[in-house]
Protein backbone atom coordinates (compact mmCIF):
# COMPACT_ATOMS: atom_id res chain seq x y z
CA UNK A 1 0.00 0.00 0.00
CA UNK A 2 1.26 3.49 -0.73
CA UNK A 3 1.88 6.01 2.01
CA UNK A 4 -0.91 8.58 1.81
CA UNK A 5 -0.61 12.35 2.36
CA UNK A 6 -3.54 14.78 2.46
CA UNK A 7 -2.97 18.55 2.16
CA UNK A 8 -5.67 20.70 3.81
CA UNK A 9 -6.61 24.38 3.69
CA UNK A 10 -9.94 26.14 4.08
CA UNK A 11 -11.48 26.16 0.60
CA UNK A 12 -9.27 23.67 -1.26
CA UNK A 13 -8.80 26.14 -4.12
CA UNK A 14 -5.49 27.89 -3.30
CA UNK A 15 -3.01 26.46 -0.82
CA UNK A 16 -3.86 22.78 -0.54
CA UNK A 17 -4.17 22.08 -4.29
CA UNK A 18 -0.90 23.98 -4.76
CA UNK A 19 0.73 21.77 -2.12
CA UNK A 20 -0.75 18.66 -3.75
CA UNK A 21 0.59 19.60 -7.20
CA UNK A 22 4.03 20.58 -5.92
CA UNK A 23 4.42 17.43 -3.79
CA UNK A 24 3.30 15.17 -6.65
CA UNK A 25 5.94 16.60 -8.97
CA UNK A 26 8.70 16.51 -6.34
CA UNK A 27 7.86 12.87 -5.55
CA UNK A 28 8.03 12.07 -9.26
CA UNK A 29 11.47 13.68 -9.50
CA UNK A 30 12.64 11.73 -6.43
CA UNK A 31 11.40 8.40 -7.81
CA UNK A 32 8.79 8.06 -5.05
CA UNK A 33 5.59 8.74 -7.01
CA UNK A 34 4.52 5.09 -6.97
CA UNK A 35 5.03 4.86 -3.22
CA UNK A 36 3.14 7.97 -2.07
CA UNK A 37 -0.44 8.98 -2.84
CA UNK A 38 -1.22 12.70 -2.54
CA UNK A 39 -4.60 14.43 -2.35
CA UNK A 40 -5.99 17.71 -1.06
CA UNK A 41 -9.19 18.82 0.63
CA UNK A 42 -10.70 21.77 2.42
CA UNK A 43 -12.14 22.21 5.86
CA UNK A 44 -14.83 24.41 4.33
CA UNK A 45 -14.34 23.50 0.68
CA UNK A 46 -15.80 25.36 -2.23
CA UNK A 47 -18.55 23.46 -4.05
CA UNK A 48 -17.37 19.94 -4.85
CA UNK A 49 -15.46 19.89 -8.11
CA UNK A 50 -14.43 23.57 -8.15
CA UNK A 51 -11.13 24.17 -9.96
CA UNK A 52 -8.23 25.82 -8.13
CA UNK A 53 -8.19 29.61 -8.14
CA UNK A 54 -6.86 30.91 -11.46
CA UNK A 55 -4.18 32.90 -9.62
CA UNK A 56 -2.95 29.72 -7.92
CA UNK A 57 -2.93 27.95 -11.30
CA UNK A 58 -0.94 30.83 -12.83
CA UNK A 59 1.60 31.00 -9.97
CA UNK A 60 2.10 27.23 -10.16
CA UNK A 61 2.44 27.27 -13.96
CA UNK A 62 5.19 29.91 -13.71
CA UNK A 63 7.19 27.35 -11.72
CA UNK A 64 6.30 24.34 -13.87
CA UNK A 65 3.42 22.80 -11.89
CA UNK A 66 0.02 21.88 -13.34
CA UNK A 67 -2.96 22.43 -11.02
CA UNK A 68 -5.69 22.64 -13.68
CA UNK A 69 -6.89 19.03 -13.37
CA UNK A 70 -7.35 19.24 -9.57
CA UNK A 71 -10.83 19.68 -8.08
CA UNK A 72 -12.04 20.81 -4.64
CA UNK A 73 -13.51 18.48 -2.07
CA UNK A 74 -14.20 18.69 1.65
CA UNK A 75 -12.38 16.75 4.37
CA UNK A 76 -14.42 13.88 5.83
CA UNK A 77 -14.00 11.71 8.91
CA UNK A 78 -13.08 8.84 6.57
CA UNK A 79 -9.91 10.73 5.57
CA UNK A 80 -8.44 10.06 9.01
CA UNK A 81 -8.47 6.32 8.29
CA UNK A 82 -7.47 6.63 4.64
CA UNK A 83 -4.42 8.91 5.02
CA UNK A 84 -1.21 8.39 6.96
CA UNK A 85 -0.32 12.07 7.21
CA UNK A 86 -2.74 15.02 7.10
CA UNK A 87 -1.04 18.39 6.74
CA UNK A 88 -2.83 21.65 7.49
CA UNK A 89 -1.73 24.95 6.00
CA UNK A 90 -2.29 26.95 9.20
CA UNK A 91 -3.33 26.70 12.85
CA UNK A 92 -7.06 27.23 12.18
CA UNK A 93 -7.16 24.35 9.70
CA UNK A 94 -5.14 22.18 12.09
CA UNK A 95 -7.55 22.95 14.97
CA UNK A 96 -10.54 22.09 12.74
CA UNK A 97 -8.89 18.79 11.76
CA UNK A 98 -8.07 17.87 15.35
CA UNK A 99 -11.68 18.57 16.37
CA UNK A 100 -13.01 16.42 13.53
CA UNK A 101 -10.43 13.65 13.96
CA UNK A 102 -11.28 10.50 15.88
CA UNK A 103 -9.10 10.49 19.02
CA UNK A 104 -6.90 7.46 18.11
CA UNK A 105 -5.84 9.18 14.87
CA UNK A 106 -4.68 12.56 16.23
CA UNK A 107 -0.95 11.86 15.73
CA UNK A 108 -1.24 11.99 11.94
CA UNK A 109 -2.34 15.66 11.88
CA UNK A 110 0.42 18.24 11.52
CA UNK A 111 1.23 21.42 9.59
CA UNK A 112 2.99 21.43 6.24
CA UNK A 113 5.50 24.08 7.31
CA UNK A 114 6.84 21.72 10.00
CA UNK A 115 8.77 20.09 7.13
CA UNK A 116 10.32 23.30 5.76
CA UNK A 117 14.09 23.20 5.44
CA UNK A 118 14.43 26.97 5.77
CA UNK A 119 11.25 27.99 7.60
CA UNK A 120 10.31 31.62 7.04
CA UNK A 121 6.84 31.12 8.44
CA UNK A 122 5.05 28.63 10.69
CA UNK A 123 2.05 28.73 8.35
CA UNK A 124 1.20 28.93 4.68
CA UNK A 125 -0.84 32.18 4.66
CA UNK A 126 -4.08 32.35 2.72
CA UNK A 127 -3.44 34.43 -0.44
CA UNK A 128 -7.07 34.51 -1.60
CA UNK A 129 -7.84 38.12 -0.70
CA UNK A 130 -4.41 39.45 -1.67
CA UNK A 131 -2.40 40.11 -4.79
CA UNK A 132 -0.52 37.86 -7.20
CA UNK A 133 2.57 38.39 -5.02
CA UNK A 134 0.79 36.53 -2.22
CA UNK A 135 0.38 33.51 -4.48
CA UNK A 136 4.08 33.67 -5.42
CA UNK A 137 4.99 33.79 -1.72
CA UNK A 138 2.77 30.78 -1.04
CA UNK A 139 4.51 28.88 -3.86
CA UNK A 140 7.95 29.54 -2.33
CA UNK A 141 6.81 28.39 1.12
CA UNK A 142 5.15 25.27 -0.24
CA UNK A 143 8.14 24.33 -2.38
CA UNK A 144 10.44 24.60 0.64
CA UNK A 145 8.14 22.53 2.84
CA UNK A 146 7.60 19.90 0.13
CA UNK A 147 11.37 19.54 -0.31
CA UNK A 148 11.62 18.70 3.38
CA UNK A 149 8.57 16.46 3.19
CA UNK A 150 10.12 14.44 0.34
CA UNK A 151 13.24 13.91 2.48
CA UNK A 152 11.06 12.83 5.41
CA UNK A 153 9.03 10.46 3.23
CA UNK A 154 12.13 8.93 1.64
CA UNK A 155 13.34 8.05 5.15
CA UNK A 156 9.95 6.97 6.48
CA UNK A 157 8.24 4.83 3.86
CA UNK A 158 9.16 1.24 3.19
CA UNK A 159 11.00 1.05 -0.12
CA UNK A 160 10.36 -2.10 -2.16
CA UNK A 161 13.13 -4.69 -1.91
CA UNK A 162 15.19 -5.14 -5.04
Coordinates of C-alpha atoms in Angstrom, one line a residue:
X1 CA 0.0 0.0 0.0
X2 CA 1.3 3.5 -0.7
X3 CA 1.9 6.0 2.0
X4 CA -0.9 8.6 1.8
X5 CA -0.6 12.4 2.4
X6 CA -3.5 14.8 2.5
X7 CA -3.0 18.6 2.2
X8 CA -5.7 20.7 3.8
X9 CA -6.6 24.4 3.7
X10 CA -9.9 26.1 4.1
X11 CA -11.5 26.2 0.6
X12 CA -9.3 23.7 -1.3
X13 CA -8.8 26.1 -4.1
X14 CA -5.5 27.9 -3.3
X15 CA -3.0 26.5 -0.8
X16 CA -3.9 22.8 -0.5
X17 CA -4.2 22.1 -4.3
X18 CA -0.9 24.0 -4.8
X19 CA 0.7 21.8 -2.1
X20 CA -0.8 18.7 -3.8
X21 CA 0.6 19.6 -7.2
X22 CA 4.0 20.6 -5.9
X23 CA 4.4 17.4 -3.8
X24 CA 3.3 15.2 -6.7
X25 CA 5.9 16.6 -9.0
X26 CA 8.7 16.5 -6.3
X27 CA 7.9 12.9 -5.5
X28 CA 8.0 12.1 -9.3
X29 CA 11.5 13.7 -9.5
X30 CA 12.6 11.7 -6.4
X31 CA 11.4 8.4 -7.8
X32 CA 8.8 8.1 -5.1
X33 CA 5.6 8.7 -7.0
X34 CA 4.5 5.1 -7.0
X35 CA 5.0 4.9 -3.2
X36 CA 3.1 8.0 -2.1
X37 CA -0.4 9.0 -2.8
X38 CA -1.2 12.7 -2.5
X39 CA -4.6 14.4 -2.3
X40 CA -6.0 17.7 -1.1
X41 CA -9.2 18.8 0.6
X42 CA -10.7 21.8 2.4
X43 CA -12.1 22.2 5.9
X44 CA -14.8 24.4 4.3
X45 CA -14.3 23.5 0.7
X46 CA -15.8 25.4 -2.2
X47 CA -18.6 23.5 -4.1
X48 CA -17.4 19.9 -4.9
X49 CA -15.5 19.9 -8.1
X50 CA -14.4 23.6 -8.1
X51 CA -11.1 24.2 -10.0
X52 CA -8.2 25.8 -8.1
X53 CA -8.2 29.6 -8.1
X54 CA -6.9 30.9 -11.5
X55 CA -4.2 32.9 -9.6
X56 CA -3.0 29.7 -7.9
X57 CA -2.9 28.0 -11.3
X58 CA -0.9 30.8 -12.8
X59 CA 1.6 31.0 -10.0
X60 CA 2.1 27.2 -10.2
X61 CA 2.4 27.3 -14.0
X62 CA 5.2 29.9 -13.7
X63 CA 7.2 27.3 -11.7
X64 CA 6.3 24.3 -13.9
X65 CA 3.4 22.8 -11.9
X66 CA 0.0 21.9 -13.3
X67 CA -3.0 22.4 -11.0
X68 CA -5.7 22.6 -13.7
X69 CA -6.9 19.0 -13.4
X70 CA -7.3 19.2 -9.6
X71 CA -10.8 19.7 -8.1
X72 CA -12.0 20.8 -4.6
X73 CA -13.5 18.5 -2.1
X74 CA -14.2 18.7 1.6
X75 CA -12.4 16.8 4.4
X76 CA -14.4 13.9 5.8
X77 CA -14.0 11.7 8.9
X78 CA -13.1 8.8 6.6
X79 CA -9.9 10.7 5.6
X80 CA -8.4 10.1 9.0
X81 CA -8.5 6.3 8.3
X82 CA -7.5 6.6 4.6
X83 CA -4.4 8.9 5.0
X84 CA -1.2 8.4 7.0
X85 CA -0.3 12.1 7.2
X86 CA -2.7 15.0 7.1
X87 CA -1.0 18.4 6.7
X88 CA -2.8 21.7 7.5
X89 CA -1.7 25.0 6.0
X90 CA -2.3 27.0 9.2
X91 CA -3.3 26.7 12.9
X92 CA -7.1 27.2 12.2
X93 CA -7.2 24.4 9.7
X94 CA -5.1 22.2 12.1
X95 CA -7.5 22.9 15.0
X96 CA -10.5 22.1 12.7
X97 CA -8.9 18.8 11.8
X98 CA -8.1 17.9 15.4
X99 CA -11.7 18.6 16.4
X100 CA -13.0 16.4 13.5
X101 CA -10.4 13.7 14.0
X102 CA -11.3 10.5 15.9
X103 CA -9.1 10.5 19.0
X104 CA -6.9 7.5 18.1
X105 CA -5.8 9.2 14.9
X106 CA -4.7 12.6 16.2
X107 CA -1.0 11.9 15.7
X108 CA -1.2 12.0 11.9
X109 CA -2.3 15.7 11.9
X110 CA 0.4 18.2 11.5
X111 CA 1.2 21.4 9.6
X112 CA 3.0 21.4 6.2
X113 CA 5.5 24.1 7.3
X114 CA 6.8 21.7 10.0
X115 CA 8.8 20.1 7.1
X116 CA 10.3 23.3 5.8
X117 CA 14.1 23.2 5.4
X118 CA 14.4 27.0 5.8
X119 CA 11.3 28.0 7.6
X120 CA 10.3 31.6 7.0
X121 CA 6.8 31.1 8.4
X122 CA 5.0 28.6 10.7
X123 CA 2.1 28.7 8.4
X124 CA 1.2 28.9 4.7
X125 CA -0.8 32.2 4.7
X126 CA -4.1 32.4 2.7
X127 CA -3.4 34.4 -0.4
X128 CA -7.1 34.5 -1.6
X129 CA -7.8 38.1 -0.7
X130 CA -4.4 39.5 -1.7
X131 CA -2.4 40.1 -4.8
X132 CA -0.5 37.9 -7.2
X133 CA 2.6 38.4 -5.0
X134 CA 0.8 36.5 -2.2
X135 CA 0.4 33.5 -4.5
X136 CA 4.1 33.7 -5.4
X137 CA 5.0 33.8 -1.7
X138 CA 2.8 30.8 -1.0
X139 CA 4.5 28.9 -3.9
X140 CA 8.0 29.5 -2.3
X141 CA 6.8 28.4 1.1
X142 CA 5.1 25.3 -0.2
X143 CA 8.1 24.3 -2.4
X144 CA 10.4 24.6 0.6
X145 CA 8.1 22.5 2.8
X146 CA 7.6 19.9 0.1
X147 CA 11.4 19.5 -0.3
X148 CA 11.6 18.7 3.4
X149 CA 8.6 16.5 3.2
X150 CA 10.1 14.4 0.3
X151 CA 13.2 13.9 2.5
X152 CA 11.1 12.8 5.4
X153 CA 9.0 10.5 3.2
X154 CA 12.1 8.9 1.6
X155 CA 13.3 8.1 5.2
X156 CA 9.9 7.0 6.5
X157 CA 8.2 4.8 3.9
X158 CA 9.2 1.2 3.2
X159 CA 11.0 1.0 -0.1
X160 CA 10.4 -2.1 -2.2
X161 CA 13.1 -4.7 -1.9
X162 CA 15.2 -5.1 -5.0

